[in-house]
C-alpha cells in the first residue's frame, strides 16, 4: 500500500477489494473500449455507484481526453501537401508511362 | 530499402476488430486489385490516402518531435505506401496500414540517427502485469489536480508527451488520438498485445506525473497539496 493512502480521509479512496479492485484492474480496458458490452456495463454500473472509483476513472479519462484534444489537431503544412502531390504525379508518370497503350492509340487517332 | 515485402497480403488489412468510427462512411467498394489498371490504382491511392495526410503528419510529429523531420517522414511514408499499395487489401483499415509503414520507417531511418533515442526498456507480458500493479498502488490525482489538467495549455500536453519514451508515446498516441484498438496498435508497432498494454500503462503513468508537475509549476495546484485537494 502506498504511503499516500495513509493521508486520505477515511472512505475517500477506492477500497482495494472486490468490485473496486475489479473495476480498477479494468480501468484502461474500459476507457479504451476493449471490454465486451457485458463487462463494460458491469464496470460502468460499479463506477457510477462508487464515488472513489468514479473519481479515479474520471481523472484518468481527463488525461486521455487532454491528449486527444492537444495532439490530434495538426494540419499538414501546405508545403508538404504540394510535395506529396508532385511526388505522386511523378510516380504516376513512372508507373503509367510505358503501359498506357490504349492512350497512345487514342492519341494517334486524333 | 523498400518495405514492400514486409506486408503479407491482407496481414494488417485483415484486422477483424475495426472500430466503426474509422470506417467513416466510406464506401466499402470491392476492388479487384488484380484487375485494376495502374491509373485506376493511382486514382484510388490519391482518393483514399491524401485525406489521411493530416493524421499522418500529426502522428509523424509525435514520432519526430520536429516539424521538418515530420514532413520528410510523411513524404517517405506516402512514397513507400504508393509502391506497396497493390498489397493493401481494399476495404480494410487503411489508416492502420499507413501508420504501420510510418512507424517502421521511423524506426528504420530516423531513430537510428538520434544520438540518444528515447527507447523504452525491455517490455514483455510480465512487465505489463507489473505496470498494471504499479499504476493501481499509486493513488490517482487529487480533485484539484484533476481540475488543473483542464487548464493546461495544449503546448504542455504536447511537451509532456514529448518527454516520455518513444514506444510509450506512440502507444498512447495511437490509443488516445487515433482510437486504434490494442490489436491494431500491436500490428502497427509490430509487437504482442501485452507489450502494447505495458507501454500504455507506463506511458500514461509517466504522462500523468509530468502533467501534474506542469500544473504545479504553473501554480494551478499547491506543491504541498495533500488531503485538501478534495473539493
Tab-separated table of C-alpha atoms in Angstrom:
chain	number	residue	atom	x	y	z
A	1	UNK	CA	0.000	0.000	0.000
A	2	UNK	CA	1.408	3.389	-0.915
A	3	UNK	CA	2.254	5.955	1.737
A	4	UNK	CA	-0.218	8.420	0.355
A	5	UNK	CA	-3.134	6.165	1.184
A	6	UNK	CA	-2.497	6.876	4.860
A	7	UNK	CA	-3.174	10.584	4.319
A	8	UNK	CA	-6.536	10.059	2.653
A	9	UNK	CA	-9.602	10.710	4.756
A	10	UNK	CA	-11.411	7.504	5.517
A	11	UNK	CA	-13.566	6.439	2.623
A	12	UNK	CA	-12.037	8.997	0.279
A	13	UNK	CA	-10.100	6.471	-1.733
A	14	UNK	CA	-11.266	3.410	-3.571
A	15	UNK	CA	-11.070	0.290	-1.482
A	16	UNK	CA	-8.767	-2.402	-2.707
A	17	UNK	CA	-11.154	-5.310	-2.603
A	18	UNK	CA	-13.981	-6.804	-4.538
A	19	UNK	CA	-15.782	-4.713	-7.130
A	20	UNK	CA	-13.482	-1.713	-6.674
A	21	UNK	CA	-10.422	-3.844	-7.289
A	22	UNK	CA	-12.004	-5.406	-10.337
A	23	UNK	CA	-13.022	-2.012	-11.692
A	24	UNK	CA	-9.517	-0.620	-11.199
A	25	UNK	CA	-7.947	-3.610	-12.916
A	26	UNK	CA	-10.096	-2.958	-15.953
A	27	UNK	CA	-9.953	0.819	-15.859
A	28	UNK	CA	-7.984	1.207	-19.068
A	29	UNK	CA	-9.666	-1.681	-20.845
A	30	UNK	CA	-12.868	0.182	-20.103
A	31	UNK	CA	-11.664	3.633	-21.118
A	32	UNK	CA	-10.022	2.242	-24.253
A	33	UNK	CA	-13.170	0.430	-25.333
A	34	UNK	CA	-11.626	-3.015	-25.108
A	35	UNK	CA	-14.311	-4.628	-22.956
A	36	UNK	CA	-17.230	-6.668	-24.196
A	37	UNK	CA	-20.544	-4.867	-23.836
A	38	UNK	CA	-21.448	-7.062	-20.855
A	39	UNK	CA	-18.225	-6.385	-18.967
A	40	UNK	CA	-18.397	-2.736	-19.923
A	41	UNK	CA	-21.876	-2.402	-18.485
A	42	UNK	CA	-20.764	-4.137	-15.296
A	43	UNK	CA	-17.812	-1.801	-14.757
A	44	UNK	CA	-19.902	1.218	-15.642
A	45	UNK	CA	-22.563	0.243	-13.129
A	46	UNK	CA	-19.989	-0.039	-10.362
A	47	UNK	CA	-18.185	3.183	-11.224
A	48	UNK	CA	-21.408	5.156	-11.322
A	49	UNK	CA	-22.316	3.908	-7.877
A	50	UNK	CA	-18.892	4.261	-6.238
A	51	UNK	CA	-17.634	7.850	-5.833
A	52	UNK	CA	-13.965	6.994	-5.192
A	53	UNK	CA	-13.829	4.754	-8.275
A	54	UNK	CA	-15.718	7.366	-10.252
A	55	UNK	CA	-13.159	9.979	-9.296
A	56	UNK	CA	-10.304	7.700	-10.332
A	57	UNK	CA	-11.921	6.856	-13.659
A	58	UNK	CA	-12.731	10.489	-14.362
A	59	UNK	CA	-9.215	11.667	-13.623
A	60	UNK	CA	-7.661	9.140	-15.980
A	61	UNK	CA	-10.259	9.927	-18.625
A	62	UNK	CA	-9.338	13.598	-18.393
A	63	UNK	CA	-5.760	12.781	-19.299
A	64	UNK	CA	-6.910	10.667	-22.230
A	65	UNK	CA	-9.163	13.485	-23.418
A	66	UNK	CA	-6.385	16.055	-22.951
A	67	UNK	CA	-4.030	14.044	-25.152
A	68	UNK	CA	-6.747	13.646	-27.766
A	69	UNK	CA	-7.512	17.344	-27.722
A	70	UNK	CA	-3.951	18.617	-27.739
A	71	UNK	CA	-2.191	16.194	-30.041
A	72	UNK	CA	-4.729	15.401	-32.705
A	73	UNK	CA	-5.366	18.652	-34.466
A	74	UNK	CA	-2.241	19.169	-36.512
A	75	UNK	CA	-2.724	20.044	-40.140
A	76	UNK	CA	-0.173	19.003	-42.689
A	77	UNK	CA	1.617	22.145	-43.892
A	78	UNK	CA	0.758	23.281	-47.391
A	79	UNK	CA	4.353	22.793	-48.437
A	80	UNK	CA	4.142	19.128	-47.532
A	81	UNK	CA	0.872	18.750	-49.413
A	82	UNK	CA	2.449	20.235	-52.519
A	83	UNK	CA	5.499	17.996	-52.253
A	84	UNK	CA	3.338	14.907	-51.852
A	85	UNK	CA	1.129	15.904	-54.787
A	86	UNK	CA	4.189	16.419	-57.007
A	87	UNK	CA	5.687	13.157	-55.872
A	88	UNK	CA	2.512	11.221	-56.674
A	89	UNK	CA	2.334	12.878	-60.068
A	90	UNK	CA	5.900	11.799	-60.787
A	91	UNK	CA	5.292	8.268	-59.518
A	92	UNK	CA	2.152	8.122	-61.630
A	93	UNK	CA	4.084	9.013	-64.760
A	94	UNK	CA	6.664	6.399	-63.913
A	95	UNK	CA	4.047	3.735	-63.265
A	96	UNK	CA	1.747	4.501	-66.132
A	97	UNK	CA	4.125	5.873	-68.727
A	98	UNK	CA	5.025	2.718	-70.636
A	99	UNK	CA	1.781	0.868	-70.109
A	100	UNK	CA	-0.999	3.008	-71.456
A	101	UNK	CA	-1.040	1.686	-74.960
A	102	UNK	CA	-4.749	2.448	-75.104
A	103	UNK	CA	-3.979	6.122	-74.566
A	104	UNK	CA	-1.311	6.069	-77.239
A	105	UNK	CA	-3.708	4.575	-79.725
A	106	UNK	CA	-6.360	7.128	-78.851
A	107	UNK	CA	-3.886	9.944	-79.258
A	108	UNK	CA	-2.616	8.656	-82.577
A	109	UNK	CA	-6.175	8.636	-83.947
A	110	UNK	CA	-6.939	12.266	-83.018
B	1	UNK	CA	15.137	-0.118	-48.909
B	2	UNK	CA	11.513	-0.639	-49.878
B	3	UNK	CA	9.287	-2.335	-47.374
B	4	UNK	CA	7.030	-3.942	-49.923
B	5	UNK	CA	7.944	-7.439	-48.879
B	6	UNK	CA	7.102	-6.756	-45.273
B	7	UNK	CA	3.387	-6.846	-45.674
B	8	UNK	CA	1.930	-10.220	-46.371
B	9	UNK	CA	-1.185	-9.652	-48.457
B	10	UNK	CA	-4.032	-8.848	-46.145
B	11	UNK	CA	-1.913	-9.112	-42.988
B	12	UNK	CA	-2.683	-5.811	-41.328
B	13	UNK	CA	-5.504	-5.422	-43.775
B	14	UNK	CA	-7.408	-8.295	-42.246
B	15	UNK	CA	-7.817	-6.826	-38.755
B	16	UNK	CA	-11.203	-8.073	-37.719
B	17	UNK	CA	-11.974	-5.684	-34.879
B	18	UNK	CA	-12.245	-2.473	-36.860
B	19	UNK	CA	-13.676	0.374	-34.828
B	20	UNK	CA	-16.678	1.593	-36.710
B	21	UNK	CA	-15.697	5.241	-36.447
B	22	UNK	CA	-12.615	4.596	-38.538
B	23	UNK	CA	-14.765	3.431	-41.397
B	24	UNK	CA	-16.230	6.910	-41.520
B	25	UNK	CA	-18.986	6.493	-44.035
B	26	UNK	CA	-16.555	5.481	-46.768
B	27	UNK	CA	-17.967	3.101	-49.287
B	28	UNK	CA	-16.708	-0.434	-48.953
B	29	UNK	CA	-16.022	-0.944	-52.618
B	30	UNK	CA	-14.964	-4.395	-53.541
B	31	UNK	CA	-11.950	-3.667	-55.664
B	32	UNK	CA	-10.236	-6.433	-57.504
B	33	UNK	CA	-6.624	-5.410	-57.143
B	34	UNK	CA	-5.535	-7.759	-59.920
B	35	UNK	CA	-7.878	-6.236	-62.495
B	36	UNK	CA	-7.114	-2.620	-61.631
B	37	UNK	CA	-5.055	-0.616	-64.082
B	38	UNK	CA	-2.122	1.421	-62.798
B	39	UNK	CA	-4.106	4.554	-63.490
B	40	UNK	CA	-7.062	3.292	-61.502
B	41	UNK	CA	-4.819	2.260	-58.652
B	42	UNK	CA	-3.159	5.657	-58.559
B	43	UNK	CA	-6.520	7.344	-58.565
B	44	UNK	CA	-7.694	5.121	-55.733
B	45	UNK	CA	-4.496	5.915	-53.845
B	46	UNK	CA	-4.995	9.645	-54.235
B	47	UNK	CA	-8.633	9.446	-53.218
B	48	UNK	CA	-8.079	7.248	-50.204
B	49	UNK	CA	-4.656	8.267	-48.900
B	50	UNK	CA	-4.455	12.034	-49.386
B	51	UNK	CA	-7.322	12.734	-46.960
B	52	UNK	CA	-5.233	10.985	-44.299
B	53	UNK	CA	-2.277	13.316	-44.684
B	54	UNK	CA	-3.191	15.423	-41.660
B	55	UNK	CA	-3.437	12.338	-39.467
B	56	UNK	CA	-0.121	11.046	-40.775
B	57	UNK	CA	1.520	14.404	-40.144
B	58	UNK	CA	0.145	14.595	-36.602
B	59	UNK	CA	1.463	11.108	-35.955
B	60	UNK	CA	4.805	11.963	-37.520
B	61	UNK	CA	5.138	14.998	-35.247
B	62	UNK	CA	4.712	12.797	-32.226
B	63	UNK	CA	7.397	10.494	-33.588
B	64	UNK	CA	9.998	13.026	-34.628
B	65	UNK	CA	9.053	15.957	-32.363
B	66	UNK	CA	10.271	18.231	-35.138
B	67	UNK	CA	8.125	19.674	-37.980
B	68	UNK	CA	10.766	19.358	-40.718
B	69	UNK	CA	11.555	15.743	-39.911
B	70	UNK	CA	7.829	15.047	-39.597
B	71	UNK	CA	7.187	16.387	-43.097
B	72	UNK	CA	10.065	14.316	-44.500
B	73	UNK	CA	8.789	11.235	-42.717
B	74	UNK	CA	5.293	11.685	-44.126
B	75	UNK	CA	6.608	12.160	-47.631
B	76	UNK	CA	8.669	8.998	-47.425
B	77	UNK	CA	5.752	7.132	-45.911
B	78	UNK	CA	3.461	8.147	-48.752
B	79	UNK	CA	6.073	7.071	-51.286
B	80	UNK	CA	6.507	3.664	-49.683
B	81	UNK	CA	2.760	3.274	-49.346
B	82	UNK	CA	2.286	4.047	-53.024
B	83	UNK	CA	4.806	1.442	-54.058
B	84	UNK	CA	3.229	-1.161	-51.749
B	85	UNK	CA	-0.362	-0.196	-52.474
B	86	UNK	CA	-1.046	-3.279	-54.560
B	87	UNK	CA	-0.558	-5.259	-51.337
B	88	UNK	CA	-3.129	-3.335	-49.358
B	89	UNK	CA	-6.442	-5.166	-49.124
B	90	UNK	CA	-9.144	-2.675	-50.174
B	91	UNK	CA	-11.889	-2.075	-47.618
B	92	UNK	CA	-9.682	-2.876	-44.647
B	93	UNK	CA	-8.059	-0.442	-42.249
B	94	UNK	CA	-6.021	1.848	-44.477
B	95	UNK	CA	-5.087	4.250	-41.725
B	96	UNK	CA	-3.618	1.470	-39.577
B	97	UNK	CA	-1.739	0.175	-42.617
B	98	UNK	CA	-0.265	3.595	-43.283
B	99	UNK	CA	0.714	4.112	-39.658
B	100	UNK	CA	2.444	0.750	-39.747
B	101	UNK	CA	4.546	1.879	-42.674
B	102	UNK	CA	5.272	5.191	-40.997
B	103	UNK	CA	6.244	3.621	-37.679
B	104	UNK	CA	8.589	1.152	-39.375
B	105	UNK	CA	10.031	3.906	-41.496
B	106	UNK	CA	10.716	5.987	-38.417
B	107	UNK	CA	12.338	3.114	-36.546
B	108	UNK	CA	14.483	2.106	-39.502
B	109	UNK	CA	15.526	5.560	-40.583
B	110	UNK	CA	15.109	8.333	-38.072
B	111	UNK	CA	15.514	6.682	-34.760
B	112	UNK	CA	18.901	5.333	-35.759
B	113	UNK	CA	20.059	8.880	-36.422
B	114	UNK	CA	19.212	10.131	-32.968
B	115	UNK	CA	22.132	10.313	-30.654
B	116	UNK	CA	20.064	9.373	-27.676
B	117	UNK	CA	16.920	7.643	-28.804
B	118	UNK	CA	14.337	7.569	-26.073
B	119	UNK	CA	13.679	3.879	-26.267
B	120	UNK	CA	11.714	2.130	-23.607
B	121	UNK	CA	13.256	-0.537	-21.514
B	122	UNK	CA	12.534	-4.154	-22.392
B	123	UNK	CA	8.833	-4.699	-22.249
B	124	UNK	CA	7.098	-8.005	-22.268
B	125	UNK	CA	3.957	-9.569	-20.916
B	126	UNK	CA	5.321	-9.868	-17.387
B	127	UNK	CA	6.200	-6.184	-17.464
B	128	UNK	CA	2.668	-5.193	-18.297
B	129	UNK	CA	1.303	-7.055	-15.365
B	130	UNK	CA	3.815	-5.321	-13.130
B	131	UNK	CA	2.991	-1.990	-14.682
B	132	UNK	CA	-0.680	-2.548	-14.063
B	133	UNK	CA	0.024	-3.382	-10.454
B	134	UNK	CA	2.166	-0.256	-10.101
B	135	UNK	CA	-0.426	2.030	-11.567
B	136	UNK	CA	-3.025	0.902	-9.114
B	137	UNK	CA	-0.952	1.052	-5.970
B	138	UNK	CA	-0.145	4.674	-6.680
B	139	UNK	CA	-3.069	6.911	-5.879
B	140	UNK	CA	-4.773	8.866	-8.597
B	141	UNK	CA	-4.664	12.609	-8.829
B	142	UNK	CA	-6.446	14.634	-6.205
B	143	UNK	CA	-9.518	16.503	-7.377
B	144	UNK	CA	-7.738	19.840	-7.560
B	145	UNK	CA	-5.005	18.365	-9.686
B	146	UNK	CA	-7.514	16.747	-11.996
B	147	UNK	CA	-9.308	20.043	-12.481
B	148	UNK	CA	-5.970	21.721	-13.092
B	149	UNK	CA	-5.306	19.483	-16.073
B	150	UNK	CA	-8.137	21.172	-17.932
B	151	UNK	CA	-6.310	24.454	-17.547
B	152	UNK	CA	-3.063	23.253	-19.016
B	153	UNK	CA	-2.391	24.630	-22.475
B	154	UNK	CA	-2.047	22.231	-25.369
B	155	UNK	CA	1.660	23.021	-25.500
B	156	UNK	CA	2.121	21.483	-22.053
B	157	UNK	CA	0.306	18.324	-23.078
B	158	UNK	CA	2.475	18.032	-26.183
B	159	UNK	CA	5.611	18.683	-24.157
B	160	UNK	CA	4.621	16.032	-21.643
B	161	UNK	CA	4.099	13.593	-24.487
B	162	UNK	CA	7.462	14.501	-25.973
B	163	UNK	CA	9.149	13.792	-22.661
B	164	UNK	CA	8.191	10.137	-22.437
B	165	UNK	CA	10.000	7.310	-24.262
B	166	UNK	CA	9.186	6.789	-27.973
B	167	UNK	CA	7.437	3.475	-27.641
B	168	UNK	CA	5.244	4.624	-24.763
B	169	UNK	CA	4.415	7.886	-26.501
B	170	UNK	CA	3.433	6.141	-29.724
B	171	UNK	CA	1.192	3.646	-27.982
B	172	UNK	CA	-0.565	6.443	-26.100
B	173	UNK	CA	-0.913	8.453	-29.313
B	174	UNK	CA	-2.408	5.570	-31.275
B	175	UNK	CA	-4.849	4.777	-28.453
B	176	UNK	CA	-5.880	8.252	-27.349
B	177	UNK	CA	-5.733	10.294	-30.531
B	178	UNK	CA	-6.419	7.782	-33.263
B	179	UNK	CA	-8.573	5.438	-31.180
B	180	UNK	CA	-6.969	2.275	-32.505
B	181	UNK	CA	-7.769	-0.948	-30.678
B	182	UNK	CA	-4.970	-2.714	-28.808
B	183	UNK	CA	-4.839	-5.359	-31.511
B	184	UNK	CA	-4.407	-2.715	-34.190
B	185	UNK	CA	-1.723	-0.907	-32.225
B	186	UNK	CA	0.057	-4.244	-31.835
B	187	UNK	CA	0.046	-4.683	-35.603
B	188	UNK	CA	1.139	-1.113	-36.237
B	189	UNK	CA	4.036	-1.367	-33.793
B	190	UNK	CA	4.884	-4.974	-34.588
B	191	UNK	CA	4.622	-6.200	-31.007
B	192	UNK	CA	2.371	-8.515	-28.978
B	193	UNK	CA	-0.770	-7.024	-27.457
B	194	UNK	CA	0.687	-7.491	-23.960
B	195	UNK	CA	3.562	-5.201	-24.880
B	196	UNK	CA	1.134	-2.572	-26.127
B	197	UNK	CA	-0.723	-2.701	-22.834
B	198	UNK	CA	2.525	-2.399	-20.894
B	199	UNK	CA	3.562	0.627	-22.914
B	200	UNK	CA	0.160	2.222	-22.428
B	201	UNK	CA	0.174	1.701	-18.670
B	202	UNK	CA	3.672	3.007	-18.235
B	203	UNK	CA	3.334	5.815	-20.733
B	204	UNK	CA	0.138	7.064	-19.151
B	205	UNK	CA	1.635	6.947	-15.708
B	206	UNK	CA	4.682	8.964	-16.811
B	207	UNK	CA	2.392	11.367	-18.597
B	208	UNK	CA	0.254	11.856	-15.522
B	209	UNK	CA	3.333	12.559	-13.402
B	210	UNK	CA	4.668	15.050	-15.920
B	211	UNK	CA	1.327	16.826	-16.323
B	212	UNK	CA	0.961	17.076	-12.572
B	213	UNK	CA	4.403	18.644	-12.440
B	214	UNK	CA	3.457	21.217	-15.094
B	215	UNK	CA	0.267	22.016	-13.212
B	216	UNK	CA	2.312	22.620	-10.093
B	217	UNK	CA	4.852	24.758	-11.958
B	218	UNK	CA	2.049	26.905	-13.249
B	219	UNK	CA	0.651	27.279	-9.782
B	220	UNK	CA	-2.600	25.530	-10.633
B	221	UNK	CA	-2.129	23.259	-7.681
B	222	UNK	CA	-0.318	23.738	-4.450
B	223	UNK	CA	3.006	21.974	-4.335
B	224	UNK	CA	2.004	20.707	-0.933
B	225	UNK	CA	-1.484	19.587	-1.865
B	226	UNK	CA	-2.487	16.633	0.243
B	227	UNK	CA	-5.928	15.898	1.549
B	228	UNK	CA	-7.318	19.377	0.917
B	229	UNK	CA	-7.414	18.534	-2.744
B	230	UNK	CA	-10.861	17.017	-2.499
B	231	UNK	CA	-13.268	19.790	-3.424
